[in-house]
mmCIF file of the C-alpha atoms, coordinates in Angstrom:
data_MODEL
# 
_entry.id   MODEL 
# 
loop_
_atom_site.group_PDB 
_atom_site.id 
_atom_site.type_symbol 
_atom_site.label_atom_id 
_atom_site.label_alt_id 
_atom_site.label_comp_id 
_atom_site.label_asym_id 
_atom_site.label_entity_id 
_atom_site.label_seq_id 
_atom_site.pdbx_PDB_ins_code 
_atom_site.Cartn_x 
_atom_site.Cartn_y 
_atom_site.Cartn_z 
_atom_site.occupancy 
_atom_site.B_iso_or_equiv 
_atom_site.pdbx_formal_charge 
_atom_site.auth_seq_id 
_atom_site.auth_comp_id 
_atom_site.auth_asym_id 
_atom_site.auth_atom_id 
_atom_site.pdbx_PDB_model_num 
ATOM 1   C CA . MET A 1 1   ? 41.575 -80.033  -25.591 1.00 0.00 ? 1   MET A CA 1 
ATOM 2   C CA . ASP A 1 2   ? 44.302 -77.850  -26.556 1.00 0.00 ? 2   ASP A CA 1 
ATOM 3   C CA . ALA A 1 3   ? 44.939 -76.449  -29.811 1.00 0.00 ? 3   ALA A CA 1 
ATOM 4   C CA . PRO A 1 4   ? 48.344 -78.196  -31.166 1.00 0.00 ? 4   PRO A CA 1 
ATOM 5   C CA . ALA A 1 5   ? 51.523 -75.828  -31.533 1.00 0.00 ? 5   ALA A CA 1 
ATOM 6   C CA . PRO A 1 6   ? 51.415 -73.811  -34.878 1.00 0.00 ? 6   PRO A CA 1 
ATOM 7   C CA . LEU A 1 7   ? 53.593 -74.583  -37.728 1.00 0.00 ? 7   LEU A CA 1 
ATOM 8   C CA . LEU A 1 8   ? 56.384 -72.025  -38.209 1.00 0.00 ? 8   LEU A CA 1 
ATOM 9   C CA . GLU A 1 9   ? 57.835 -70.847  -41.876 1.00 0.00 ? 9   GLU A CA 1 
ATOM 10  C CA . VAL A 1 10  ? 61.351 -72.437  -42.198 1.00 0.00 ? 10  VAL A CA 1 
ATOM 11  C CA . VAL A 1 11  ? 63.415 -69.932  -43.678 1.00 0.00 ? 11  VAL A CA 1 
ATOM 12  C CA . ARG A 1 12  ? 65.897 -70.603  -46.001 1.00 0.00 ? 12  ARG A CA 1 
ATOM 13  C CA . LEU A 1 13  ? 69.685 -69.767  -47.131 1.00 0.00 ? 13  LEU A CA 1 
ATOM 14  C CA . GLY A 1 14  ? 69.915 -66.011  -47.616 1.00 0.00 ? 14  GLY A CA 1 
ATOM 15  C CA . HIS A 1 15  ? 67.660 -65.035  -44.937 1.00 0.00 ? 15  HIS A CA 1 
ATOM 16  C CA . PRO A 1 16  ? 69.394 -62.127  -42.932 1.00 0.00 ? 16  PRO A CA 1 
ATOM 17  C CA . VAL A 1 17  ? 68.466 -63.786  -39.573 1.00 0.00 ? 17  VAL A CA 1 
ATOM 18  C CA . LEU A 1 18  ? 70.618 -66.693  -40.702 1.00 0.00 ? 18  LEU A CA 1 
ATOM 19  C CA . ARG A 1 19  ? 73.598 -64.368  -41.123 1.00 0.00 ? 19  ARG A CA 1 
ATOM 20  C CA . SER A 1 20  ? 73.214 -62.667  -37.446 1.00 0.00 ? 20  SER A CA 1 
ATOM 21  C CA . VAL A 1 21  ? 74.576 -64.322  -34.161 1.00 0.00 ? 21  VAL A CA 1 
ATOM 22  C CA . ALA A 1 22  ? 71.566 -65.074  -32.017 1.00 0.00 ? 22  ALA A CA 1 
ATOM 23  C CA . GLU A 1 23  ? 70.599 -63.282  -28.906 1.00 0.00 ? 23  GLU A CA 1 
ATOM 24  C CA . GLU A 1 24  ? 70.216 -64.750  -25.599 1.00 0.00 ? 24  GLU A CA 1 
ATOM 25  C CA . VAL A 1 25  ? 66.358 -65.873  -25.170 1.00 0.00 ? 25  VAL A CA 1 
ATOM 26  C CA . PRO A 1 26  ? 65.287 -63.073  -22.358 1.00 0.00 ? 26  PRO A CA 1 
ATOM 27  C CA . GLU A 1 27  ? 65.138 -64.312  -18.482 1.00 0.00 ? 27  GLU A CA 1 
ATOM 28  C CA . SER A 1 28  ? 61.543 -62.532  -18.318 1.00 0.00 ? 28  SER A CA 1 
ATOM 29  C CA . TRP A 1 29  ? 60.486 -65.565  -21.149 1.00 0.00 ? 29  TRP A CA 1 
ATOM 30  C CA . PHE A 1 30  ? 61.139 -68.267  -18.499 1.00 0.00 ? 30  PHE A CA 1 
ATOM 31  C CA . GLY A 1 31  ? 58.030 -68.968  -16.681 1.00 0.00 ? 31  GLY A CA 1 
ATOM 32  C CA . SER A 1 32  ? 55.755 -66.817  -18.935 1.00 0.00 ? 32  SER A CA 1 
ATOM 33  C CA . GLY A 1 33  ? 54.745 -69.429  -21.296 1.00 0.00 ? 33  GLY A CA 1 
ATOM 34  C CA . ARG A 1 34  ? 56.081 -67.955  -24.144 1.00 0.00 ? 34  ARG A CA 1 
ATOM 35  C CA . LEU A 1 35  ? 59.460 -69.889  -24.191 1.00 0.00 ? 35  LEU A CA 1 
ATOM 36  C CA . ALA A 1 36  ? 57.435 -73.053  -24.000 1.00 0.00 ? 36  ALA A CA 1 
ATOM 37  C CA . ASP A 1 37  ? 54.852 -72.056  -26.980 1.00 0.00 ? 37  ASP A CA 1 
ATOM 38  C CA . LEU A 1 38  ? 57.945 -71.588  -29.007 1.00 0.00 ? 38  LEU A CA 1 
ATOM 39  C CA . GLY A 1 39  ? 59.708 -74.505  -28.115 1.00 0.00 ? 39  GLY A CA 1 
ATOM 40  C CA . TYR A 1 40  ? 56.726 -76.591  -28.963 1.00 0.00 ? 40  TYR A CA 1 
ATOM 41  C CA . SER A 1 41  ? 56.273 -75.018  -31.874 1.00 0.00 ? 41  SER A CA 1 
ATOM 42  C CA . LEU A 1 42  ? 59.795 -75.526  -33.114 1.00 0.00 ? 42  LEU A CA 1 
ATOM 43  C CA . ILE A 1 43  ? 59.203 -79.454  -32.241 1.00 0.00 ? 43  ILE A CA 1 
ATOM 44  C CA . ARG A 1 44  ? 56.151 -79.466  -34.289 1.00 0.00 ? 44  ARG A CA 1 
ATOM 45  C CA . THR A 1 45  ? 58.018 -77.848  -37.071 1.00 0.00 ? 45  THR A CA 1 
ATOM 46  C CA . MET A 1 46  ? 61.065 -79.819  -37.028 1.00 0.00 ? 46  MET A CA 1 
ATOM 47  C CA . ILE A 1 47  ? 58.770 -83.284  -37.057 1.00 0.00 ? 47  ILE A CA 1 
ATOM 48  C CA . GLU A 1 48  ? 56.866 -82.041  -39.657 1.00 0.00 ? 48  GLU A CA 1 
ATOM 49  C CA . GLU A 1 49  ? 59.442 -80.788  -41.982 1.00 0.00 ? 49  GLU A CA 1 
ATOM 50  C CA . GLU A 1 50  ? 61.123 -84.512  -41.093 1.00 0.00 ? 50  GLU A CA 1 
ATOM 51  C CA . GLY A 1 51  ? 64.181 -82.680  -39.689 1.00 0.00 ? 51  GLY A CA 1 
ATOM 52  C CA . VAL A 1 52  ? 66.050 -84.030  -36.573 1.00 0.00 ? 52  VAL A CA 1 
ATOM 53  C CA . GLY A 1 53  ? 66.986 -80.664  -35.546 1.00 0.00 ? 53  GLY A CA 1 
ATOM 54  C CA . LEU A 1 54  ? 65.712 -76.838  -35.921 1.00 0.00 ? 54  LEU A CA 1 
ATOM 55  C CA . ALA A 1 55  ? 67.462 -73.705  -34.608 1.00 0.00 ? 55  ALA A CA 1 
ATOM 56  C CA . ALA A 1 56  ? 65.112 -70.652  -33.605 1.00 0.00 ? 56  ALA A CA 1 
ATOM 57  C CA . PRO A 1 57  ? 66.998 -68.679  -36.153 1.00 0.00 ? 57  PRO A CA 1 
ATOM 58  C CA . GLN A 1 58  ? 65.671 -71.186  -39.085 1.00 0.00 ? 58  GLN A CA 1 
ATOM 59  C CA . VAL A 1 59  ? 62.129 -69.863  -37.895 1.00 0.00 ? 59  VAL A CA 1 
ATOM 60  C CA . ALA A 1 60  ? 63.082 -66.067  -38.204 1.00 0.00 ? 60  ALA A CA 1 
ATOM 61  C CA . GLU A 1 61  ? 63.446 -65.959  -34.440 1.00 0.00 ? 61  GLU A CA 1 
ATOM 62  C CA . GLY A 1 62  ? 67.082 -64.518  -33.809 1.00 0.00 ? 62  GLY A CA 1 
ATOM 63  C CA . LEU A 1 63  ? 67.438 -66.548  -30.360 1.00 0.00 ? 63  LEU A CA 1 
ATOM 64  C CA . ARG A 1 64  ? 69.508 -69.089  -28.907 1.00 0.00 ? 64  ARG A CA 1 
ATOM 65  C CA . LEU A 1 65  ? 67.304 -71.898  -28.699 1.00 0.00 ? 65  LEU A CA 1 
ATOM 66  C CA . PHE A 1 66  ? 67.175 -74.987  -30.614 1.00 0.00 ? 66  PHE A CA 1 
ATOM 67  C CA . THR A 1 67  ? 65.167 -78.521  -30.550 1.00 0.00 ? 67  THR A CA 1 
ATOM 68  C CA . TYR A 1 68  ? 66.566 -82.131  -31.358 1.00 0.00 ? 68  TYR A CA 1 
ATOM 69  C CA . TRP A 1 69  ? 65.261 -85.504  -31.533 1.00 0.00 ? 69  TRP A CA 1 
ATOM 70  C CA . VAL A 1 70  ? 66.941 -89.065  -32.323 1.00 0.00 ? 70  VAL A CA 1 
ATOM 71  C CA . PRO A 1 71  ? 65.100 -91.473  -34.257 1.00 0.00 ? 71  PRO A CA 1 
ATOM 72  C CA . GLN A 1 72  ? 65.251 -94.960  -32.760 1.00 0.00 ? 72  GLN A CA 1 
ATOM 73  C CA . SER A 1 73  ? 67.452 -97.277  -34.931 1.00 0.00 ? 73  SER A CA 1 
ATOM 74  C CA . GLU A 1 74  ? 69.309 -100.824 -34.720 1.00 0.00 ? 74  GLU A CA 1 
ATOM 75  C CA . ASP A 1 75  ? 72.078 -98.895  -33.171 1.00 0.00 ? 75  ASP A CA 1 
ATOM 76  C CA . HIS A 1 76  ? 70.074 -96.795  -30.487 1.00 0.00 ? 76  HIS A CA 1 
ATOM 77  C CA . PRO A 1 77  ? 67.097 -96.486  -28.872 1.00 0.00 ? 77  PRO A CA 1 
ATOM 78  C CA . GLU A 1 78  ? 64.758 -93.109  -29.719 1.00 0.00 ? 78  GLU A CA 1 
ATOM 79  C CA . ILE A 1 79  ? 65.814 -89.902  -27.890 1.00 0.00 ? 79  ILE A CA 1 
ATOM 80  C CA . THR A 1 80  ? 62.552 -87.902  -27.590 1.00 0.00 ? 80  THR A CA 1 
ATOM 81  C CA . PRO A 1 81  ? 62.490 -84.209  -28.581 1.00 0.00 ? 81  PRO A CA 1 
ATOM 82  C CA . LYS A 1 82  ? 64.404 -81.814  -26.393 1.00 0.00 ? 82  LYS A CA 1 
ATOM 83  C CA . ILE A 1 83  ? 64.730 -78.111  -26.375 1.00 0.00 ? 83  ILE A CA 1 
ATOM 84  C CA . LEU A 1 84  ? 68.004 -76.467  -25.444 1.00 0.00 ? 84  LEU A CA 1 
ATOM 85  C CA . VAL A 1 85  ? 67.889 -72.585  -24.385 1.00 0.00 ? 85  VAL A CA 1 
ATOM 86  C CA . ASN A 1 86  ? 70.651 -70.344  -24.367 1.00 0.00 ? 86  ASN A CA 1 
ATOM 87  C CA . PRO A 1 87  ? 73.301 -73.649  -24.758 1.00 0.00 ? 87  PRO A CA 1 
ATOM 88  C CA . ASP A 1 88  ? 77.283 -72.883  -24.354 1.00 0.00 ? 88  ASP A CA 1 
ATOM 89  C CA . VAL A 1 89  ? 78.587 -75.188  -26.612 1.00 0.00 ? 89  VAL A CA 1 
ATOM 90  C CA . ARG A 1 90  ? 82.286 -76.404  -26.440 1.00 0.00 ? 90  ARG A CA 1 
ATOM 91  C CA . ALA A 1 91  ? 84.438 -79.274  -27.870 1.00 0.00 ? 91  ALA A CA 1 
ATOM 92  C CA . ILE A 1 92  ? 84.966 -82.014  -25.245 1.00 0.00 ? 92  ILE A CA 1 
ATOM 93  C CA . GLY A 1 93  ? 87.956 -83.286  -27.078 1.00 0.00 ? 93  GLY A CA 1 
ATOM 94  C CA . ASP A 1 94  ? 90.322 -83.197  -30.219 1.00 0.00 ? 94  ASP A CA 1 
ATOM 95  C CA . ASP A 1 95  ? 88.277 -86.032  -32.268 1.00 0.00 ? 95  ASP A CA 1 
ATOM 96  C CA . ILE A 1 96  ? 86.872 -85.052  -35.408 1.00 0.00 ? 96  ILE A CA 1 
ATOM 97  C CA . GLU A 1 97  ? 84.220 -86.236  -37.795 1.00 0.00 ? 97  GLU A CA 1 
ATOM 98  C CA . GLU A 1 98  ? 83.706 -85.262  -40.997 1.00 0.00 ? 98  GLU A CA 1 
ATOM 99  C CA . GLY A 1 99  ? 80.457 -85.813  -42.947 1.00 0.00 ? 99  GLY A CA 1 
ATOM 100 C CA . TRP A 1 100 ? 77.693 -84.464  -44.881 1.00 0.00 ? 100 TRP A CA 1 
ATOM 101 C CA . GLU A 1 101 ? 75.169 -82.275  -42.366 1.00 0.00 ? 101 GLU A CA 1 
ATOM 102 C CA . GLY A 1 102 ? 71.719 -81.645  -43.466 1.00 0.00 ? 102 GLY A CA 1 
ATOM 103 C CA . CYS A 1 103 ? 69.807 -78.295  -42.907 1.00 0.00 ? 103 CYS A CA 1 
ATOM 104 C CA . LEU A 1 104 ? 66.126 -77.665  -43.417 1.00 0.00 ? 104 LEU A CA 1 
ATOM 105 C CA . SER A 1 105 ? 66.975 -74.043  -44.304 1.00 0.00 ? 105 SER A CA 1 
ATOM 106 C CA . ILE A 1 106 ? 69.047 -75.377  -47.199 1.00 0.00 ? 106 ILE A CA 1 
ATOM 107 C CA . PRO A 1 107 ? 66.835 -76.887  -49.953 1.00 0.00 ? 107 PRO A CA 1 
# 
C-alpha cells in the first residue's frame, strides 16, 4: 500500500515567499513524479486544514501551482480536488463580486 502524501506546513502572513512572484513549474517536473507528489501533498494539506484552495507559495514553494475543490451543497454537486499548473488567469467579463475571502495563510 502506498503511503499517504505528506502534510505540508502552511506558512503564515509575513513569510517572504508570500510576497514574491511565483515562478513557473519547470518543464522538467512534468512526468517526473515530483509534480504529482507536490500536488497530492497540496490536496491532502488543503483538506486537513479544512480549506477549499491552497497554492504552492502557501507551503513555501514559490511555484505557479494550486489546488482547489468545491464541497457539495444544496446549490451544486461536489467538484473533486483539482490541481492547476502554471495557470494563466484572466478576467472573462466586467462583472465584479465583492465579498470576504478566507485564506489559510492568514490566521
